[in-house]
Amino acid sequence: MVCGTVCRLLHSKPLRGCVLRAFIPGWLVMWCVPGLAMAGVVWRGDFETGDRSQYSRAQMVNADRLQVVTSPVAEGKYALKATVHQGDDPINASGNRNELVYLSNEPVGSEYYYRWKVMFANDFPSVDTWQLFTQWHHDGCCGSPPVEFYVKGEEIRLSLPGTSEIPWRTKLTRGVWHEFILHAKWSSDPKVGFVELWHNKELVLPKRGAMTMYSGQRNYLKLGLYRSDTVKPVGVVYHDGFIQATALSDVLEQKPEPPPVDAGSPMDAGSPEDAGTSMDAGTPMDAGSPEDAGSVDPDPVDAGGAEEPGPQPEADAGTPAWDAGTEPGPNVPPPGGISSDEGAAAQSGCSSTGGSAAAFALLGLMGLAGYRRRKG
């Protein structure tokens, strides 16, 4: 009941800060509003639910193609194992795939940070064609997605529409976790939209303008494995730790603080040592005249003072209908995807949510808010 009252207040017309402070303690807000425990985190797809329920739906031929596993993991207890065999085509489109879909529907002009980790199996195929593992797909028909990460041969690549260059690439290393942080502003205008990329905690692509979405369309997330249907060997990719947030600091991995050292209770100094009685000088030795045993020490042995005391002492909403896919590389822009004045410049390729803006403002007031493919 209390929680319901708080939620109604949070979603009602703005209230004065003093009123909020008086009636809604900070701990109660953070408890009652999921997603606000860490300010700025919009969504998690880290599989820590132990299943695929954080995502909107799965495109898979069989449940064994998208398995939530306990090993290997990059963080937490669970990760996703995505497997593709030649011929896997769950949506009757181009290429072979098994992917998860999250209908994030990033609005035009929105700006987010995304962090996730990927590991390619030791026997991941080396082929001179595309094998896509993460993409932000447009909700219209046809053409490559506006933003995509894929493998070709022995390289990991980022591809964007509107340019024939590959803005970033690196050597494919198998059997290790790759961490990606993508900072993107979503816009069909390259003077407004941009991308910025970190790989394994290193800034590898400084912020640069880019057409990150098609005009009149929104983007949504897909991850798993999607590749050319010419690839014959089985492919396996692992995904873990996906976070979407509004600030870089919220996607950076937080190292737990070490627990405080228990200094224990003060040492028991006890009572002064027993100095005992005066030392017995003994009797004369039987060797002639008695030896001088010396005078008796009239004072007890000094036991010293007591020791000083020691120191005192953590939904399945469905996917857009238009998801047919195309081959990678420059393609005809998706119908209705790019306005006439942008067409010549563009080469296209192929929950939980946080609180509202008012809720974030609330945390601020209370001082509690704190890092083309194919089709698609």
Short mmCIF file of C-alpha atoms in Angstrom, two decimals, residues 52 58-68 80-90 97-100 224-225 234-237:
data_model
loop_
_atom_site.label_atom_id
_atom_site.label_comp_id
_atom_site.label_asym_id
_atom_site.label_seq_id
_atom_site.Cartn_x
_atom_site.Cartn_y
_atom_site.Cartn_z
CA ARG A 52 15.70 -15.24 -21.63
CA ALA A 58 13.69 -15.17 -29.54
CA GLN A 59 14.25 -16.03 -33.19
CA MET A 60 15.54 -19.60 -32.98
CA VAL A 61 14.93 -22.96 -34.59
CA ASN A 62 15.24 -24.75 -31.27
CA ALA A 63 15.69 -23.84 -27.61
CA ASP A 64 19.14 -25.46 -27.58
CA ARG A 65 20.36 -22.75 -29.99
CA LEU A 66 19.93 -19.96 -27.40
CA GLN A 67 20.82 -21.43 -24.02
CA VAL A 68 21.31 -19.58 -20.75
CA LEU A 80 23.91 -16.73 -23.19
CA LYS A 81 25.30 -19.40 -25.52
CA ALA A 82 24.20 -18.73 -29.11
CA THR A 83 24.72 -21.55 -31.61
CA VAL A 84 24.09 -21.58 -35.36
CA HIS A 85 24.15 -24.57 -37.72
CA GLN A 86 24.03 -24.20 -41.47
CA GLY A 87 20.37 -24.10 -42.46
CA ASP A 88 19.06 -22.48 -39.26
CA ASP A 89 16.45 -20.05 -40.59
CA PRO A 90 13.73 -19.46 -37.99
CA ARG A 97 20.55 -17.14 -37.42
CA ASN A 98 19.50 -17.64 -33.83
CA GLU A 99 19.02 -14.28 -32.12
CA LEU A 100 17.34 -12.57 -29.19
CA GLY A 224 23.14 -13.81 -30.78
CA LEU A 225 24.63 -14.99 -34.07
CA VAL A 234 28.85 -24.74 -36.47
CA GLY A 235 29.35 -21.32 -34.86
CA VAL A 236 29.14 -20.55 -31.13
CA VAL A 237 29.19 -17.11 -29.48
#
